[in-house]
Coordinates of C-alpha atoms in Angstrom, one line a residue:
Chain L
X1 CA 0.0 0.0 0.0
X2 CA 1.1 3.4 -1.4
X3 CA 0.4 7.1 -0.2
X4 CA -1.7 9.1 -2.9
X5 CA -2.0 12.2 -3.6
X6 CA -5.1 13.1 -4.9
X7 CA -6.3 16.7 -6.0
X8 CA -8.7 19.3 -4.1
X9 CA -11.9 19.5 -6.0
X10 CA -13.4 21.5 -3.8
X11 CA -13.1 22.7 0.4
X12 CA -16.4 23.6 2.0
X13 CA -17.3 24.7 5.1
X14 CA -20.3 23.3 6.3
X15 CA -20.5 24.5 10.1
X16 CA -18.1 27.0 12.1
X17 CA -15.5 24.0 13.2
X18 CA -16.5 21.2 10.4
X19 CA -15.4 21.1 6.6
X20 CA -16.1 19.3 3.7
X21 CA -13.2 18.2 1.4
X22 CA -13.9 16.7 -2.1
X23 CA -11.0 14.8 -3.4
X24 CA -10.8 13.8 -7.5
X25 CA -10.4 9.9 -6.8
X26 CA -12.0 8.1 -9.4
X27 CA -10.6 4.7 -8.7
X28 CA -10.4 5.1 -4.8
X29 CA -14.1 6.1 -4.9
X30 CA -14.9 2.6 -6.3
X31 CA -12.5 0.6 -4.2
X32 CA -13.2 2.0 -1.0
X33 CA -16.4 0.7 1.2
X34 CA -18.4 2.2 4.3
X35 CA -16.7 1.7 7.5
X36 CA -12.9 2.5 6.0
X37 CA -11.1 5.2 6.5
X38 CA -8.3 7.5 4.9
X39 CA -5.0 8.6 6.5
X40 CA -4.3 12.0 5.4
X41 CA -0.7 13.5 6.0
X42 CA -0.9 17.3 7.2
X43 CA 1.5 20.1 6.4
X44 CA 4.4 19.7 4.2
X45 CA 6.9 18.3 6.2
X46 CA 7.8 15.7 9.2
X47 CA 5.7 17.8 11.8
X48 CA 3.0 16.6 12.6
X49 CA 4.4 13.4 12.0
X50 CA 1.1 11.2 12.5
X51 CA -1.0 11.2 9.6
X52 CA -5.2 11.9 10.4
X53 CA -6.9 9.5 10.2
X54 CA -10.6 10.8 8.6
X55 CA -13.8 8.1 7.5
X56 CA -14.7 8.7 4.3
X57 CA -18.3 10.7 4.6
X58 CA -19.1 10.3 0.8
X59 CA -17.9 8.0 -2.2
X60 CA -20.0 9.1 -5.7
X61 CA -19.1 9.5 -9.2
X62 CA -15.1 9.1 -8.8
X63 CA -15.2 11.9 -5.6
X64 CA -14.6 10.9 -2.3
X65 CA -15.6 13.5 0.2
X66 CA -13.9 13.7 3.7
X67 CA -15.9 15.4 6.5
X68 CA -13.8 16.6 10.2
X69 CA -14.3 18.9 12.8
X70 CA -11.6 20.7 13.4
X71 CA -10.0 19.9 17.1
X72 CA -6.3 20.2 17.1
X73 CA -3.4 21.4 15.2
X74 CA -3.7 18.6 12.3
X75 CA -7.2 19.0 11.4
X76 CA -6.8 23.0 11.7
X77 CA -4.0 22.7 9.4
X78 CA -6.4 20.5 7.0
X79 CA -9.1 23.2 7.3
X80 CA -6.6 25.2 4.9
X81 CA -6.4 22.7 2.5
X82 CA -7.6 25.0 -1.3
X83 CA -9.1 23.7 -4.3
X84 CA -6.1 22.5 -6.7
X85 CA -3.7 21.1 -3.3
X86 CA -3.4 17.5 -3.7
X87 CA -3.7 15.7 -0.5
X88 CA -1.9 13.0 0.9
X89 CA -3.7 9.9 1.2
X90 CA -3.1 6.1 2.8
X91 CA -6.2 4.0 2.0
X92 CA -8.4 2.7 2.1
X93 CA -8.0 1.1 5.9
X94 CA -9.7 -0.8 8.3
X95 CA -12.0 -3.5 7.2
X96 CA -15.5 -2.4 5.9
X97 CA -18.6 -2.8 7.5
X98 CA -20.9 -5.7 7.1
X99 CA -23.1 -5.0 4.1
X100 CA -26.6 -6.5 4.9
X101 CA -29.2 -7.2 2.2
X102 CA -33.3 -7.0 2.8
X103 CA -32.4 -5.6 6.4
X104 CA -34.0 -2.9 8.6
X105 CA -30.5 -0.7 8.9
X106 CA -30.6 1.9 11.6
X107 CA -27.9 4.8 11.6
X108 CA -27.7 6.8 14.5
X109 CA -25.3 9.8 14.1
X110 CA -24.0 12.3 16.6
X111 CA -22.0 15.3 15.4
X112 CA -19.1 15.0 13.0
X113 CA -20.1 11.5 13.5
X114 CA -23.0 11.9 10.8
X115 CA -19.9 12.1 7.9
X116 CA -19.5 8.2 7.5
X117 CA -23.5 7.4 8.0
X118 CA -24.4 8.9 5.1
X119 CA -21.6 6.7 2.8
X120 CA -23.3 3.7 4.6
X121 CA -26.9 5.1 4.0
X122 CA -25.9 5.7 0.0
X123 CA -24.2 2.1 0.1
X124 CA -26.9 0.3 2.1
X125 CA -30.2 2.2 0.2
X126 CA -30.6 -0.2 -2.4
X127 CA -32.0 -3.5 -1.2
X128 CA -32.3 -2.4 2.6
X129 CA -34.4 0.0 4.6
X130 CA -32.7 2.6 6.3
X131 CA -33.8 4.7 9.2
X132 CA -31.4 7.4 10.3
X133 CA -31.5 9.0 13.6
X134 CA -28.8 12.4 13.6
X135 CA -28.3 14.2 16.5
X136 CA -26.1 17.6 17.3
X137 CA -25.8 20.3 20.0
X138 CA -27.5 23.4 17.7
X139 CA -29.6 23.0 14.3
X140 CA -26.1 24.4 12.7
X141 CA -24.3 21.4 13.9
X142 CA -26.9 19.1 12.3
X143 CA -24.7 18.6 9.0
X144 CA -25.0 16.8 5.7
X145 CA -29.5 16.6 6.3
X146 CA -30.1 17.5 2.9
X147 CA -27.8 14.9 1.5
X148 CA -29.6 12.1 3.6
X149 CA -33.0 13.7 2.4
X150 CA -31.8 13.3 -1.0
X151 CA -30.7 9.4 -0.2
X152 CA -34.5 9.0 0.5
X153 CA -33.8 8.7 4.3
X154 CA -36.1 10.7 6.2
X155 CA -33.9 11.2 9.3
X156 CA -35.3 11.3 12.9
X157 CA -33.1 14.9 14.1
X158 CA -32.6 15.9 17.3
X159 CA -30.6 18.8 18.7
X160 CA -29.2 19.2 22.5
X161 CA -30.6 23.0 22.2
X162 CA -33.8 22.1 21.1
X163 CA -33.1 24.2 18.0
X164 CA -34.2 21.9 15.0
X165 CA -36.0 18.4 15.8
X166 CA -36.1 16.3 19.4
X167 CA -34.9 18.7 21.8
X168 CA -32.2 16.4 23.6
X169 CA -29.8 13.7 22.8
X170 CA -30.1 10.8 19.9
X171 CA -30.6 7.9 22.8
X172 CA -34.5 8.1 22.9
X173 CA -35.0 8.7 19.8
X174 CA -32.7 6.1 18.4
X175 CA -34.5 3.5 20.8
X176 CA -38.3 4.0 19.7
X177 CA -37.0 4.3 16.2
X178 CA -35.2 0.2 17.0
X179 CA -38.2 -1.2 18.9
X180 CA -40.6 -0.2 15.8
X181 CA -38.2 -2.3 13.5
X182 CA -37.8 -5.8 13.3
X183 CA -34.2 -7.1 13.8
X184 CA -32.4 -3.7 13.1
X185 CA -29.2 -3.5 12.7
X186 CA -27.3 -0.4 14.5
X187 CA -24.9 1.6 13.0
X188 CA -23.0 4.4 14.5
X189 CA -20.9 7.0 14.8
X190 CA -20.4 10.2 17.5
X191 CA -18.6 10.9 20.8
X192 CA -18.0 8.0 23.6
X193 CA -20.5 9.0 26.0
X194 CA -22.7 8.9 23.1
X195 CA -22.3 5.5 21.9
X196 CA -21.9 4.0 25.0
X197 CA -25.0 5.4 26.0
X198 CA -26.8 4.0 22.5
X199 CA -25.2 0.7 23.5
X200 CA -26.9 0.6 27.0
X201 CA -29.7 1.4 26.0
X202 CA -30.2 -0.9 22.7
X203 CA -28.8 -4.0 24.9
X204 CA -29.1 -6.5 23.7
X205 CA -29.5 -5.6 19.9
X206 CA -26.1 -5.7 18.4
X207 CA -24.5 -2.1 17.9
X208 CA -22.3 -1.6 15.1
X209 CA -19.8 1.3 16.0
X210 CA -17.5 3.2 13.6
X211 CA -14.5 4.3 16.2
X212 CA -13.1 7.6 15.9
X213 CA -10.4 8.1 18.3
X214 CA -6.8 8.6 18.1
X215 CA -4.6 6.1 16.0
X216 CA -0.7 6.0 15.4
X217 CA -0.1 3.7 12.3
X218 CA -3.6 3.1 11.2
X219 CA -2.3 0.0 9.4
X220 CA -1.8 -2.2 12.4
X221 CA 1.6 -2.3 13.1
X222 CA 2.2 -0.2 16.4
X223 CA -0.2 -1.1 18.6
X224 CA -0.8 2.2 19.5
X225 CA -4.7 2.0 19.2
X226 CA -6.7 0.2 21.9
X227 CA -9.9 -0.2 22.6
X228 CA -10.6 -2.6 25.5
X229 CA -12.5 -6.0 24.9
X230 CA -14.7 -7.5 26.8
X231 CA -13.0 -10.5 29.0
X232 CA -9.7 -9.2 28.3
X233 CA -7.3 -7.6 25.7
X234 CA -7.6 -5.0 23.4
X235 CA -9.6 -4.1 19.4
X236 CA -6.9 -2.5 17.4
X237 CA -9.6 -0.6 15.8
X238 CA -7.0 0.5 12.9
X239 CA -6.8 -2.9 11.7
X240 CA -9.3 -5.2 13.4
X241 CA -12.1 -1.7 12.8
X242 CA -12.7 0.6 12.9
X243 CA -15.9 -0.4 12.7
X244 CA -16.8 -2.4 16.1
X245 CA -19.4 -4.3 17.7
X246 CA -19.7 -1.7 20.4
X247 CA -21.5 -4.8 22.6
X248 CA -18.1 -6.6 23.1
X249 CA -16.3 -3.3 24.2
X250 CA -15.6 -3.0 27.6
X251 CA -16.3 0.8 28.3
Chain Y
X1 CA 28.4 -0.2 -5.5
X2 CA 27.5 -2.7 -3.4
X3 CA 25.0 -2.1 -1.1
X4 CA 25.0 -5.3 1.3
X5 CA 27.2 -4.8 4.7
X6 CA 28.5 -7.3 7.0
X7 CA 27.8 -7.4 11.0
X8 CA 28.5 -10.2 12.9
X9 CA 29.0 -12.5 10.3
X10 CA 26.2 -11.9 8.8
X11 CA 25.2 -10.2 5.5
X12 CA 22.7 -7.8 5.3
X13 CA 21.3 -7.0 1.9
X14 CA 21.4 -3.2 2.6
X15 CA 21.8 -1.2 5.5
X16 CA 18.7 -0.3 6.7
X17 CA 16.5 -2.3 8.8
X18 CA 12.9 -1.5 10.1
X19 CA 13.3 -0.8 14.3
X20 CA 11.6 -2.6 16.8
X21 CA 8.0 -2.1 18.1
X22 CA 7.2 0.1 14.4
X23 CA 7.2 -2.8 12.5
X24 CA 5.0 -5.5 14.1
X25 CA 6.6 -8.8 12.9
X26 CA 7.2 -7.4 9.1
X27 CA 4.2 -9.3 7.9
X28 CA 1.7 -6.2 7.1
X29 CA 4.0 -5.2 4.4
X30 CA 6.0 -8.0 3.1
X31 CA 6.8 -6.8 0.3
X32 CA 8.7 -3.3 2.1
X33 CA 10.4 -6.3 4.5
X34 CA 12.1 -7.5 1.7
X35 CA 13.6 -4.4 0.1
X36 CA 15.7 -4.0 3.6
X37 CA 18.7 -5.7 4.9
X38 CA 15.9 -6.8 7.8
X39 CA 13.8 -6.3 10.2
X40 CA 13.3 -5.8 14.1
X41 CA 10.5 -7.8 15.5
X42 CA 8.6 -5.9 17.7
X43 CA 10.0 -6.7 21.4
X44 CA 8.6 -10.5 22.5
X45 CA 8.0 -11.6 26.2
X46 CA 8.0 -15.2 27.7
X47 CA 4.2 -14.7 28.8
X48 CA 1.8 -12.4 26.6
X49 CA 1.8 -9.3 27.5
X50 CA -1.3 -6.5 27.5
X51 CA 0.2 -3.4 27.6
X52 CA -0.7 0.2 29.0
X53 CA -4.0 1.2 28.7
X54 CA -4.9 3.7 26.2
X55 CA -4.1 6.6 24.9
X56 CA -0.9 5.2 24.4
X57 CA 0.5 7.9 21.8
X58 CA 0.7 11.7 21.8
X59 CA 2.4 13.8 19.4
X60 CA 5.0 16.7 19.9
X61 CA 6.9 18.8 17.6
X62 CA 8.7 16.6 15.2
X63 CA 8.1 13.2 17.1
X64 CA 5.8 10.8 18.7
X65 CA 5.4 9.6 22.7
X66 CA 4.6 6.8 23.0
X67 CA 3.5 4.2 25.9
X68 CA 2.1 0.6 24.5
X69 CA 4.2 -1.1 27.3
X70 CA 5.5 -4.3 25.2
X71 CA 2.0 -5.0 24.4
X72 CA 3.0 -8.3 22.6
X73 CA 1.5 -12.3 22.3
X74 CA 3.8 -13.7 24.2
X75 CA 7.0 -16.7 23.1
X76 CA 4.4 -19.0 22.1
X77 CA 2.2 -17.7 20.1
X78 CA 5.3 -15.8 18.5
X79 CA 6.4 -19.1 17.8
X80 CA 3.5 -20.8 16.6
X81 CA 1.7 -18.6 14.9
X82 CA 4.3 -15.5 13.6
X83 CA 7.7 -17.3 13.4
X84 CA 6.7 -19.7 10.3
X85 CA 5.2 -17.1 8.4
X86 CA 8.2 -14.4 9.1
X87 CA 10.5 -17.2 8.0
X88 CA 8.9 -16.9 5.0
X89 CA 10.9 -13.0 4.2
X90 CA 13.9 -12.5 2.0
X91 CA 15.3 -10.7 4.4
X92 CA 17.3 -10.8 8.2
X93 CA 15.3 -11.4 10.8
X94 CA 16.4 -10.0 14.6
X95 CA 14.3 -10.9 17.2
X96 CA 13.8 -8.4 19.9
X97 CA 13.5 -9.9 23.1
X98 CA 12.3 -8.1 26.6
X99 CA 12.6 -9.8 30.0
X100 CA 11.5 -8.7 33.7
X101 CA 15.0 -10.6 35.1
X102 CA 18.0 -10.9 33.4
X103 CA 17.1 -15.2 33.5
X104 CA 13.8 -14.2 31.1
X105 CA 16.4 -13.2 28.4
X106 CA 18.5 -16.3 28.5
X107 CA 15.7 -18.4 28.2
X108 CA 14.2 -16.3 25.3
X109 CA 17.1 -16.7 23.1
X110 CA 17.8 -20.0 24.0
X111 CA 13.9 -21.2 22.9
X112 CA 14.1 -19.1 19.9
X113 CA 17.0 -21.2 18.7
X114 CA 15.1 -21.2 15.3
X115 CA 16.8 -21.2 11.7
X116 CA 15.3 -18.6 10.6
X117 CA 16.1 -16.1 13.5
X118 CA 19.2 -14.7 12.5
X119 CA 20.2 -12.4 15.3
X120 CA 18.8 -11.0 18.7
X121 CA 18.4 -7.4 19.8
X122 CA 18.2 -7.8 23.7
X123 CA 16.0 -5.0 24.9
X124 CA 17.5 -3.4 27.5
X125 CA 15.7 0.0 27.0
X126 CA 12.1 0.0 27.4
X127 CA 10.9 2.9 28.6
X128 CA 7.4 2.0 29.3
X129 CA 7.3 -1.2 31.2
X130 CA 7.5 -1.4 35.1
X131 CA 9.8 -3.8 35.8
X132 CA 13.5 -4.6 33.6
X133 CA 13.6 -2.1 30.3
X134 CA 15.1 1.0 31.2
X135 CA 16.4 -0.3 34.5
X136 CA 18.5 -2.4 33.2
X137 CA 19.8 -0.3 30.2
X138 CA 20.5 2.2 32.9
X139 CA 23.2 0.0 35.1
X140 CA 26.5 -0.7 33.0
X141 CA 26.4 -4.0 35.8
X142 CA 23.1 -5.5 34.6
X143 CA 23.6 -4.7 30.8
X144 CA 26.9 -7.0 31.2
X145 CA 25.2 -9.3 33.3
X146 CA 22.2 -9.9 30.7
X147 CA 24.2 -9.7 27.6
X148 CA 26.7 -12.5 29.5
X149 CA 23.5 -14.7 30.0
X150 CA 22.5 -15.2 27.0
X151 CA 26.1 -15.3 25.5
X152 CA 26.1 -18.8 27.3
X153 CA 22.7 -19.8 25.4
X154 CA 22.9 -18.9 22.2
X155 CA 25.6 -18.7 19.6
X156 CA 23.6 -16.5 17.4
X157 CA 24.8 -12.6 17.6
X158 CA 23.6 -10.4 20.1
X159 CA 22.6 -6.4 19.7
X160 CA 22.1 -5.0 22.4
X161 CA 19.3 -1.8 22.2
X162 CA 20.5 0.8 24.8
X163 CA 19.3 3.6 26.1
X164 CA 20.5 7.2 27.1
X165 CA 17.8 7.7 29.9
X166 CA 19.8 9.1 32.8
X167 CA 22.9 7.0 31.8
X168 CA 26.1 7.5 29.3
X169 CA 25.4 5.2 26.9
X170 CA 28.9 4.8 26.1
X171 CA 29.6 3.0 29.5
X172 CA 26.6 0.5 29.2
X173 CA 27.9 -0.1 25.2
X174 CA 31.4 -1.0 26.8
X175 CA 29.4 -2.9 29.6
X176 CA 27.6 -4.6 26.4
X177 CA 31.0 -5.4 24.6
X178 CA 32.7 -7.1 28.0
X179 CA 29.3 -9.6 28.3
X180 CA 29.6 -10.5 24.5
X181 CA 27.4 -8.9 22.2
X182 CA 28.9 -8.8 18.9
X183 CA 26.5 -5.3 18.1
X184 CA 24.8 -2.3 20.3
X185 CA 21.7 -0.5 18.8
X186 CA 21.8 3.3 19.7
X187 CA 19.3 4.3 21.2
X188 CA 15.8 3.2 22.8
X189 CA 13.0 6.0 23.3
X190 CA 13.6 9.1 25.5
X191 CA 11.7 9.1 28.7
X192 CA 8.8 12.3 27.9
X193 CA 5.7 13.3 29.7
X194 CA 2.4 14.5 27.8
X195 CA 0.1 16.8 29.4
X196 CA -3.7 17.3 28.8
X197 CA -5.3 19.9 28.5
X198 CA -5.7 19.9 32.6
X199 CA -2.7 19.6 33.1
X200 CA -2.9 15.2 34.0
X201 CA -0.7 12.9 32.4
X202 CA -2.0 12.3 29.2
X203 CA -0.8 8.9 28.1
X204 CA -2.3 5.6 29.5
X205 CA 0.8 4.6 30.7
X206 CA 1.3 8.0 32.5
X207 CA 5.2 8.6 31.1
X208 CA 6.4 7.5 27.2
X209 CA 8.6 7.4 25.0
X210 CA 10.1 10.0 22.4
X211 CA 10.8 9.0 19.5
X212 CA 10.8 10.2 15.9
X213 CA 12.8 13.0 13.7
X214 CA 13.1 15.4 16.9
X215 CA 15.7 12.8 18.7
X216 CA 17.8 12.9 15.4
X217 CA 20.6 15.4 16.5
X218 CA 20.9 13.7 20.0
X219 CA 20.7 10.0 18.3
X220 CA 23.7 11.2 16.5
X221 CA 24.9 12.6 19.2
X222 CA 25.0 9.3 21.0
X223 CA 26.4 7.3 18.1
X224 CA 29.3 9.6 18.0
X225 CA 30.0 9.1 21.3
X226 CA 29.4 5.4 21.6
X227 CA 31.1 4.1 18.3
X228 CA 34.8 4.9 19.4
X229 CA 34.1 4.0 22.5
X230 CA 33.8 0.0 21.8
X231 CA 35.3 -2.4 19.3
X232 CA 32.1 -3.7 18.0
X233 CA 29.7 -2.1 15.5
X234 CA 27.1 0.2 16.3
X235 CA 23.5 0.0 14.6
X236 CA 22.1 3.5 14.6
X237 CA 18.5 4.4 15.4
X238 CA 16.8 7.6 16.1
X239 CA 14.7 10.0 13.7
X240 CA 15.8 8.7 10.7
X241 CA 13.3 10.2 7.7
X242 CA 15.1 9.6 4.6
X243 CA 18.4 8.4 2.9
X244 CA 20.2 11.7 3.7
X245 CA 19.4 10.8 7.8
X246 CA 20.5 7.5 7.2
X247 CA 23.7 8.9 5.7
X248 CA 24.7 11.0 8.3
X249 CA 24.1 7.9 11.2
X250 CA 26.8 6.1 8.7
X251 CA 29.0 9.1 8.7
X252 CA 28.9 9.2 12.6
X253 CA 30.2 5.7 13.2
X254 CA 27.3 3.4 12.7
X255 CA 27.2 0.0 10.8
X256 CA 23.3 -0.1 10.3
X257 CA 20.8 1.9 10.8
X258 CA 17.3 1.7 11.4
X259 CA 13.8 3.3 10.7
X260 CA 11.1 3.5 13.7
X261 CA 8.7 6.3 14.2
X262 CA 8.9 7.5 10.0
X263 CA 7.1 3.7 9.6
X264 CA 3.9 5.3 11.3
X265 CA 3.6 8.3 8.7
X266 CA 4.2 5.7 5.5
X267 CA 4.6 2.2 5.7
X268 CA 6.9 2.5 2.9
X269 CA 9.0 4.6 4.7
X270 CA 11.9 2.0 5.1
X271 CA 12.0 0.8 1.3
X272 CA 12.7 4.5 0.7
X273 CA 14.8 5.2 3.2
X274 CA 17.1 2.0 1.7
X275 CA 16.7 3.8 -2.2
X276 CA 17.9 7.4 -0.8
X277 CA 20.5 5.9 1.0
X278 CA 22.1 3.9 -2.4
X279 CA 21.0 7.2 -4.3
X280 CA 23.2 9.3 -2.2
X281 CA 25.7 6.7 -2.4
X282 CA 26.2 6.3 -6.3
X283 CA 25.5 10.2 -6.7
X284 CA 28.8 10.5 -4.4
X285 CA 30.9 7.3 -6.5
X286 CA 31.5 6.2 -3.1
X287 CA 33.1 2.5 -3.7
X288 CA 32.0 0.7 -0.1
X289 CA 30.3 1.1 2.9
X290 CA 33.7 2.3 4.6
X291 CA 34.1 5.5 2.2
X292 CA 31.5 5.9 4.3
X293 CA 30.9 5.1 7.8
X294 CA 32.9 6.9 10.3
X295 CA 33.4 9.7 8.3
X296 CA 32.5 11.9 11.0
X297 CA 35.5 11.6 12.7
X298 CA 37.9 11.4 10.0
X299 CA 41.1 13.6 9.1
X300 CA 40.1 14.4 5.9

C-alpha cells in the first residue's frame, strides 16, 4: 500500500468548526467501502508526523468526500487545505462494514459522526431499509441533512438545544425508532458517551460502532490503538475496525 | 556499488532495517520487509503481554510519545503462529526480546534457537514497562550481566538496544562489549511526559517514549560518542526520515541503521529510506560502505 496524492476539487465549510473536502479519486471512490477510512498527511513536512486518520463521509461519481471537525493542530491545518492542493492519502484502511441485504438498517449519528452514515446510508439504500437518527448540540451542527433527504432517508433529528428536531440527545429517539423495526441493525458513529450510552440502551440488539479516536499507524503495526475488549485484551480498531461491535467493548 | 554490509558474520542486503516495536513482525508489508537488509520484531515476552491502557501515543513537535508497554503475544504464540510465516521474508530477521529478570532473556534466546532467526536485539531499554527495560539499560552492571546470560545460550549474535535515559550510553555499550554482544543498537525511546489539557498525564501509561525525527541530532549525538568507544559495530537508530538521515548515522560511526517512528507516517517509509540511501551513495561514487561510515571523525 502506497500514499496518494489526490487533488482538491473542492473545500467547503459546512458549520463553524467542520469542513467538507472533495478529493478527484476516481478509482479510490470505487475501491473504498463504508466503514474504511483514509490517513491524510498534514502540512508539508515531518511535523505533525502522525498522519489523520478521517472516514470517508461520501464516495460518488469518482469523488470521495472527507468530513472533520476541526479539534487540534492537524485537522486545523487541514481546514486550509484550497481547491487544486493535492492531499496526501493512505487508503483505504480498516475492514469495511458488514453489508446486509433486505435488512431494517438503523444509523444513528451524533456530530461530525453523521460524515460516514451517510456513505453507509448511499451504500446500504438499495435492497435495505434505512432509518437514520442524527443528532447535534444546535440545528447548525446538524450537518450533511439535505444529502440524507436526497438518499430517500427521512432522518429522525434531534438537537441538544432544542433548536431543530427532538430537543435532547439521539438515545430516545434512536431507541423507539429500533423497537418499531424488526431485527435492526445499528450503525454508529459520534462521541464515547454517546455510543456508549446507545449501547446501554439498545442492549441487547447488536451495535455496530464506527470508532473515531486517536490512532498512530492506522495500518496495524504499532499497537498504539486500543480499545478494551470485553473478558480481556484489546480491538486494534486501525486494523481489526474501525468499525466495532460496540457490545463486546468494555467501556 | 555494493550495497550489502556485514555485522557479525552476517550479510545484510542493505543497510537499513525497520526498528523494533514500528514494524510489528514485518508481515503487514512484506513486500517493504524484503527491500531492507531486515527487520526488528517488535519486542517479544516469555508470557503475553497487554500493555498500558490507552491513549498510548501523543504527538509533539517533530516526534511521537509513546507508551504501549511491550503489548505483545507472548514466546508462544510468537512461535506458533508469527515465526513460520516471518521465515517466509527474503530478508534478516532480529528478534527483539524483553525480559522482567536478566534469566527471562537467556531463556528467550535460548527457545528461539530457530533457523530462521538470524540475530537477537536484547531490549534493555524500554521505557514504558514497570519492571527490567530502562532499569537495566540504565546500570553498565546488569547490561553486562544480561548480555553474558545469554552469551552462554545462544551462539547467534547479540545487539544490544540501549538507552540514554539518565545513563552514558557509552559506558553500558562497553558494559555490552565485556558480556559479548557482537552489536549495540543506539538508542531506545527518550523518557517524555504528555500533558492534557488539565494539566494530567496524558498517556495511559502516565510517562512515554520520544521518538521520531526530533531525537535525530541527539541520536547522532550518541552514536558519535558510543562508536569509538567499543570495538564492536554500532546500529544507529533515532529519527531517521530519509536516505540523507540514514547517511549522516553512517558518517557518525554506525554500521546499520534503522527506521522506527517514520514507519507510522508511511509504511513504505523504510523501502525508501534503503533507495535514498544507495541514491546518495552512487551520486557521491562512493566505492564501499567504509568510504562511508565513520566519516565523522575522520582527518580528511
Amino acid at each position: 500500500m502506497r500514499p496518494v496524492a489526490y487533488p482538491v476539487l473542492a473545500r467547503r465549510r459546512l458549520c463553524p468548526d467542520v469542513f467538507l473536502i472533495e478529493l478527484d479519486a476516481p478509482g479510490l471512490a470505487q475501491r473504498v467501502k463504508p466503514g474504511q477510512f483514509l490517513n491524510i498527511r498534514v502540512g508539508d513536512g515531518p511535523d505533525p508526523l502522525l498522519r489523520r486518520p478521517l472516514s470517508v463521509c461520501d464516495a460518488d461519481e469518482g469523488r470521495v468526500r472527507l468530513a472533520f471537525r476541526v479539534v487540534g493542530r492537524g485537522t486545523a491545518l487541514l481546514a486550509r487545505t484550497r481547491t487544486g492542493d493535492r492531499l496526501d492519502v493512505l487508503g483505504p484502511l480498516g475492514r469495511p462494514a458488514p453489508a446486509p441485504r433486505n435488512r431494517n438498517v438503523l444509523l444513528v449519528g451524533g456530530g461530525i459522526g453523521i460524515a460516514p452514515l451517510l456513505f453507509t446510508a448511499r451504500r446500504l439504500a438499495t435492497g435495505n431499509r434505512v432509518h437514520a437518527v442524527l443528532g447535534a448540540r444546535t440545528r447548525e451542527q446538524l450537518i450533511l441533512r439535505r444529502e440524507f433527504r436526497a438518499l430517500g432517508t427521512k432522518p429522525i433529528l434531534t438537537t441538544d438545544d432544542g433548536s431543530l428536531g427532538f430537543p435532547g440527545p439521539v438515545i430516545e429517539p434512536a431507541a423507539d425508532a429500533a423497537a418499531k423495526l424488526d431485527r435492526p441493525l445499528v450503525f454508529t458513529c459520534g462521541p464515547k458517551p454517546m455510543l456508549r450510552a446507545l449501547v446501554r440502551r439498545l442492549d441487547p440488539v447488536p451495535v455496530w460502532g464506527f470508532i473515531e479516536e486517536r490512532m498512530g499507524c492506522g495500518t496495524g503495526i504499532c499497537y498504539c490503538c486500543a480499545l478494551p475488549r470485553k473478558g480481556g485484551g484489546w480491538v486494534r480498531f486501525c486494523a481489526d475496525g474501525p468499525v466495532v461491535l460496540l457490545n463486546e467493548v468494555a467501556w | 556499488m555494493k550495497m550489502s554490509v556485514r555485522l557479525a558474520g552476517l550479510e545484510f542486503a542493505s543497510p537499513v532495517l525497520a526498528a523494533s516495536g514500528t514494524w510489528e513482525f514485518g508481515l503487514r508489508f512484506a513486500d517493504v520487509s524484503n527491500q531492507l537488509g531486515g527487520i526488528v520484531t517488535k519486542g517479544i515476552t516469555l508470557e503475553p503481554r497487554a500493555g498500558n491502557p490507552p491513549p498510548r501515543i501523543a504527538e509533539c513537535p517533530g516526534g511521537i510519545i509513546n507508551s504501549v508497554g511491550l503489548e505483545n503475544p507472548g514466546l508462544a504464540t510468537f512461535v506458533g503462529h508469527f515465526l513460520p510465516r516471518i521465515g517466509r521474508l527474503r530478508c534478516r530477521v532480529i528478534v527483539n526480546v524483553a525480559g522482567s529478570r536478566p534469566g527471562e532473556y537467556a531463556e528467550l534466546v535460548e527457545r528461539l534457537a530457530h533457523p530462521r532467526v538470524d540475530a537477537f536485539e536484547l531490549n534493555v531499554s524500554c521505557p514504558n514497562v514497570r519492571e527490567g527495560g530502562t532499569a537495566f539499560g540504565a546500570s553498565p552492571a546488569a547490561v553486562e550481566r544480561i548480555t553474558r546470560l545469554c552469551r552462554r545460550r545462544t551462539k547467534k549474535p547479540l545487539i544490544v538496544k540501549l538507552t540514554a535515559n539518565f545513563v552514558d550510553p557509552a559506558e553500558t555499550a562497553r558494559a555490552a562489549e565485556a558480556g559479548g554482544a557482537d552489536a549495540v543498537t543506539v538508542l531506545n525511546t527518550l523518557f517524555g511526559l504528555a500533558l492534557g489539557p488539565e494539566g494530567r498525564p496524558f498517556l495511559g501509561g502516565r510517562t512515554g517514549g520520544v521518538s521520531g525525527p526530533c531525537l535525530k541530532p541527539f541520536a547522532l549525538y550518541c552514536v558519535d560518542r558510543v562508536a569509538p568507544a567499543i570495538g564492536i559495530p554500532v546500529v544507529a537508530c533515532g529519527g531517521v526520515m530519509n536516505g540523507a538521515d540514514a547517511a549522516d548515522f553512517l558518517s557518525a560511526g554506525a554500521r546499520l541503521v534503522q527506521v522506527g517512528s517514520a514507519s507510522l507516517a508511511d509504511p513504505q517509509a523504510p523501502g525508501r529510506v534503503a533507495r535514498e540511501l544507495a541514491t546518495f551513495c552512487r551520486a557521491r561514487r562512493l566505492r564501499d560502505w567504509d568510504d562511508l561510515v565513520g566519516r565523522t571523525r575522520r582527518e580528511n
